[in-house]
């Protein structure tokens, strides 16, 4: 079941240390809190994990790198004198690999988030 596999359950905006980051859960995270930016033919993925602390985001970066080899970086956002962090994937080959990994669970209404696979970039 989708809900059972999506182990990125947030309780008080905390990432549990035993989080299961499967392709399905990454796809759900991307559909819910991610965006695809394409600038001058170069795609980039941003996961807006702003509700997590810097340390939790660093944990996610490391866990994703260990499991899938994707090199997400922390992206710093400042809003109303408060600093937030999200995750950014900028290496073109890794962006395309991430999109390919998560595409089997793409909900059609979110297909625009996978457009880099279908367009010449």
PDB file of C-alpha atoms in Angstrom:
ATOM      1  CA  UNK A   1       0.000   0.000   0.000  1.00  0.00           C
ATOM      2  CA  UNK A   2       1.258   3.479  -0.811  1.00  0.00           C
ATOM      3  CA  UNK A   3       0.616   4.907   2.649  1.00  0.00           C
ATOM      4  CA  UNK A   4       2.503   2.074   4.313  1.00  0.00           C
ATOM      5  CA  UNK A   5       5.509   2.483   2.042  1.00  0.00           C
ATOM      6  CA  UNK A   6       5.690   6.230   2.493  1.00  0.00           C
ATOM      7  CA  UNK A   7       7.707   6.096   5.697  1.00  0.00           C
ATOM      8  CA  UNK A   8       8.642   9.762   5.591  1.00  0.00           C
ATOM      9  CA  UNK A   9       5.997  10.323   8.243  1.00  0.00           C
ATOM     10  CA  UNK A  10       6.535  13.643   9.879  1.00  0.00           C
ATOM     11  CA  UNK A  11       5.710  13.971  13.550  1.00  0.00           C
ATOM     12  CA  UNK A  12       6.311  17.525  14.678  1.00  0.00           C
ATOM     13  CA  UNK A  13       8.428  18.095  11.545  1.00  0.00           C
ATOM     14  CA  UNK A  14      11.034  15.517  12.577  1.00  0.00           C
ATOM     15  CA  UNK A  15      12.690  13.060  10.233  1.00  0.00           C
ATOM     16  CA  UNK A  16      12.921   9.684  11.992  1.00  0.00           C
ATOM     17  CA  UNK A  17      16.336   8.034  11.837  1.00  0.00           C
ATOM     18  CA  UNK A  18      14.784   4.839  10.473  1.00  0.00           C
ATOM     19  CA  UNK A  19      13.123   6.632   7.560  1.00  0.00           C
ATOM     20  CA  UNK A  20      12.700   4.388   4.491  1.00  0.00           C
ATOM     21  CA  UNK A  21      13.579   6.292   1.366  1.00  0.00           C
ATOM     22  CA  UNK A  22      12.268   4.063  -1.385  1.00  0.00           C
ATOM     23  CA  UNK A  23      11.752   5.189  -4.985  1.00  0.00           C
ATOM     24  CA  UNK A  24       8.052   5.412  -4.145  1.00  0.00           C
ATOM     25  CA  UNK A  25       8.577   7.614  -1.093  1.00  0.00           C
ATOM     26  CA  UNK A  26      11.010   9.832  -3.027  1.00  0.00           C
ATOM     27  CA  UNK A  27       8.394  10.142  -5.768  1.00  0.00           C
ATOM     28  CA  UNK A  28       5.763  11.162  -3.227  1.00  0.00           C
ATOM     29  CA  UNK A  29       8.111  13.662  -1.604  1.00  0.00           C
ATOM     30  CA  UNK A  30       8.911  15.106  -5.041  1.00  0.00           C
ATOM     31  CA  UNK A  31       5.254  15.333  -6.104  1.00  0.00           C
ATOM     32  CA  UNK A  32       4.218  16.935  -2.833  1.00  0.00           C
ATOM     33  CA  UNK A  33       7.143  19.225  -2.070  1.00  0.00           C
ATOM     34  CA  UNK A  34       9.394  19.277  -5.106  1.00  0.00           C
ATOM     35  CA  UNK A  35       9.861  21.287  -8.218  1.00  0.00           C
ATOM     36  CA  UNK A  36      11.727  20.971 -11.479  1.00  0.00           C
ATOM     37  CA  UNK A  37      13.532  24.046 -12.729  1.00  0.00           C
ATOM     38  CA  UNK A  38      15.024  24.213 -16.197  1.00  0.00           C
ATOM     39  CA  UNK A  39      17.305  27.103 -17.007  1.00  0.00           C
ATOM     40  CA  UNK A  40      19.199  27.318 -20.300  1.00  0.00           C
ATOM     41  CA  UNK A  41      18.564  23.625 -20.900  1.00  0.00           C
ATOM     42  CA  UNK A  42      19.935  22.600 -17.513  1.00  0.00           C
ATOM     43  CA  UNK A  43      17.435  20.828 -15.207  1.00  0.00           C
ATOM     44  CA  UNK A  44      17.510  21.111 -11.432  1.00  0.00           C
ATOM     45  CA  UNK A  45      15.321  19.530  -8.769  1.00  0.00           C
ATOM     46  CA  UNK A  46      14.461  21.274  -5.523  1.00  0.00           C
ATOM     47  CA  UNK A  47      12.807  19.431  -2.630  1.00  0.00           C
ATOM     48  CA  UNK A  48      11.193  22.008  -0.371  1.00  0.00           C
ATOM     49  CA  UNK A  49      11.867  20.375   2.970  1.00  0.00           C
ATOM     50  CA  UNK A  50      11.630  23.717   4.742  1.00  0.00           C
ATOM     51  CA  UNK A  51       9.852  22.255   7.771  1.00  0.00           C
ATOM     52  CA  UNK A  52      12.915  20.207   8.642  1.00  0.00           C
ATOM     53  CA  UNK A  53      15.909  21.490  10.565  1.00  0.00           C
ATOM     54  CA  UNK A  54      19.287  21.966   8.929  1.00  0.00           C
ATOM     55  CA  UNK A  55      20.492  18.777  10.645  1.00  0.00           C
ATOM     56  CA  UNK A  56      17.494  16.779   9.410  1.00  0.00           C
ATOM     57  CA  UNK A  57      18.061  18.021   5.874  1.00  0.00           C
ATOM     58  CA  UNK A  58      21.742  17.075   6.129  1.00  0.00           C
ATOM     59  CA  UNK A  59      20.627  13.630   7.298  1.00  0.00           C
ATOM     60  CA  UNK A  60      18.333  13.296   4.270  1.00  0.00           C
ATOM     61  CA  UNK A  61      21.134  14.398   1.935  1.00  0.00           C
ATOM     62  CA  UNK A  62      23.450  11.746   3.349  1.00  0.00           C
ATOM     63  CA  UNK A  63      20.810   9.002   3.362  1.00  0.00           C
ATOM     64  CA  UNK A  64      19.824   9.684  -0.261  1.00  0.00           C
ATOM     65  CA  UNK A  65      23.491   9.738  -1.268  1.00  0.00           C
ATOM     66  CA  UNK A  66      24.118   6.402   0.490  1.00  0.00           C
ATOM     67  CA  UNK A  67      21.095   4.712  -1.065  1.00  0.00           C
ATOM     68  CA  UNK A  68      21.029   6.157  -4.581  1.00  0.00           C
ATOM     69  CA  UNK A  69      24.241   8.095  -5.179  1.00  0.00           C
ATOM     70  CA  UNK A  70      22.415  11.403  -5.761  1.00  0.00           C
ATOM     71  CA  UNK A  71      24.396  14.432  -4.602  1.00  0.00           C
ATOM     72  CA  UNK A  72      21.761  16.776  -3.220  1.00  0.00           C
ATOM     73  CA  UNK A  73      23.028  20.016  -1.691  1.00  0.00           C
ATOM     74  CA  UNK A  74      21.435  22.120   0.996  1.00  0.00           C
ATOM     75  CA  UNK A  75      19.725  25.203  -0.345  1.00  0.00           C
ATOM     76  CA  UNK A  76      19.264  28.062   2.085  1.00  0.00           C
ATOM     77  CA  UNK A  77      16.061  30.128   2.028  1.00  0.00           C
ATOM     78  CA  UNK A  78      15.359  33.216   4.087  1.00  0.00           C
ATOM     79  CA  UNK A  79      11.795  34.308   4.755  1.00  0.00           C
ATOM     80  CA  UNK A  80      10.720  36.929   7.240  1.00  0.00           C
ATOM     81  CA  UNK A  81      14.058  36.899   9.080  1.00  0.00           C
ATOM     82  CA  UNK A  82      13.987  33.117   9.461  1.00  0.00           C
ATOM     83  CA  UNK A  83      16.338  30.689   7.696  1.00  0.00           C
ATOM     84  CA  UNK A  84      15.042  27.458   6.159  1.00  0.00           C
ATOM     85  CA  UNK A  85      16.764  24.676   4.232  1.00  0.00           C
ATOM     86  CA  UNK A  86      15.729  22.577   1.276  1.00  0.00           C
ATOM     87  CA  UNK A  87      17.485  20.072  -0.969  1.00  0.00           C
ATOM     88  CA  UNK A  88      18.786  20.819  -4.461  1.00  0.00           C
ATOM     89  CA  UNK A  89      20.009  18.377  -7.109  1.00  0.00           C
ATOM     90  CA  UNK A  90      21.911  20.130  -9.892  1.00  0.00           C
ATOM     91  CA  UNK A  91      23.962  17.524 -11.741  1.00  0.00           C
ATOM     92  CA  UNK A  92      22.157  16.961 -15.033  1.00  0.00           C
ATOM     93  CA  UNK A  93      22.770  13.200 -15.212  1.00  0.00           C
ATOM     94  CA  UNK A  94      21.621  12.762 -11.591  1.00  0.00           C
ATOM     95  CA  UNK A  95      18.502  14.869 -12.183  1.00  0.00           C
ATOM     96  CA  UNK A  96      17.552  12.664 -15.128  1.00  0.00           C
ATOM     97  CA  UNK A  97      18.353   9.508 -13.125  1.00  0.00           C
ATOM     98  CA  UNK A  98      16.240  10.762 -10.202  1.00  0.00           C
ATOM     99  CA  UNK A  99      13.330  11.476 -12.551  1.00  0.00           C
ATOM    100  CA  UNK A 100      13.679   8.034 -14.137  1.00  0.00           C
ATOM    101  CA  UNK A 101      13.825   6.331 -10.709  1.00  0.00           C
ATOM    102  CA  UNK A 102      10.673   8.053  -9.472  1.00  0.00           C
ATOM    103  CA  UNK A 103       8.686   8.120 -12.726  1.00  0.00           C
ATOM    104  CA  UNK A 104       6.917   4.725 -12.307  1.00  0.00           C
ATOM    105  CA  UNK A 105       4.848   6.280  -9.468  1.00  0.00           C
ATOM    106  CA  UNK A 106       4.117   9.529 -11.283  1.00  0.00           C
ATOM    107  CA  UNK A 107       0.499  10.592 -10.983  1.00  0.00           C
ATOM    108  CA  UNK A 108      -0.569  11.949 -14.405  1.00  0.00           C
ATOM    109  CA  UNK A 109      -1.582  15.355 -13.051  1.00  0.00           C
ATOM    110  CA  UNK A 110       2.014  15.777 -11.811  1.00  0.00           C
ATOM    111  CA  UNK A 111       3.652  14.769 -15.110  1.00  0.00           C
ATOM    112  CA  UNK A 112       4.937  18.314 -15.617  1.00  0.00           C
ATOM    113  CA  UNK A 113       7.455  17.580 -12.850  1.00  0.00           C
ATOM    114  CA  UNK A 114       9.001  14.903 -15.093  1.00  0.00           C
ATOM    115  CA  UNK A 115       9.028  16.951 -18.302  1.00  0.00           C
ATOM    116  CA  UNK A 116      12.851  17.001 -18.511  1.00  0.00           C
ATOM    117  CA  UNK A 117      12.672  13.321 -19.454  1.00  0.00           C
ATOM    118  CA  UNK A 118      10.365  14.082 -22.349  1.00  0.00           C
ATOM    119  CA  UNK A 119      11.937  17.291 -23.622  1.00  0.00           C
ATOM    120  CA  UNK A 120      15.369  17.862 -25.084  1.00  0.00           C
ATOM    121  CA  UNK A 121      17.442  19.357 -22.308  1.00  0.00           C
TER     122      UNK A 121
END
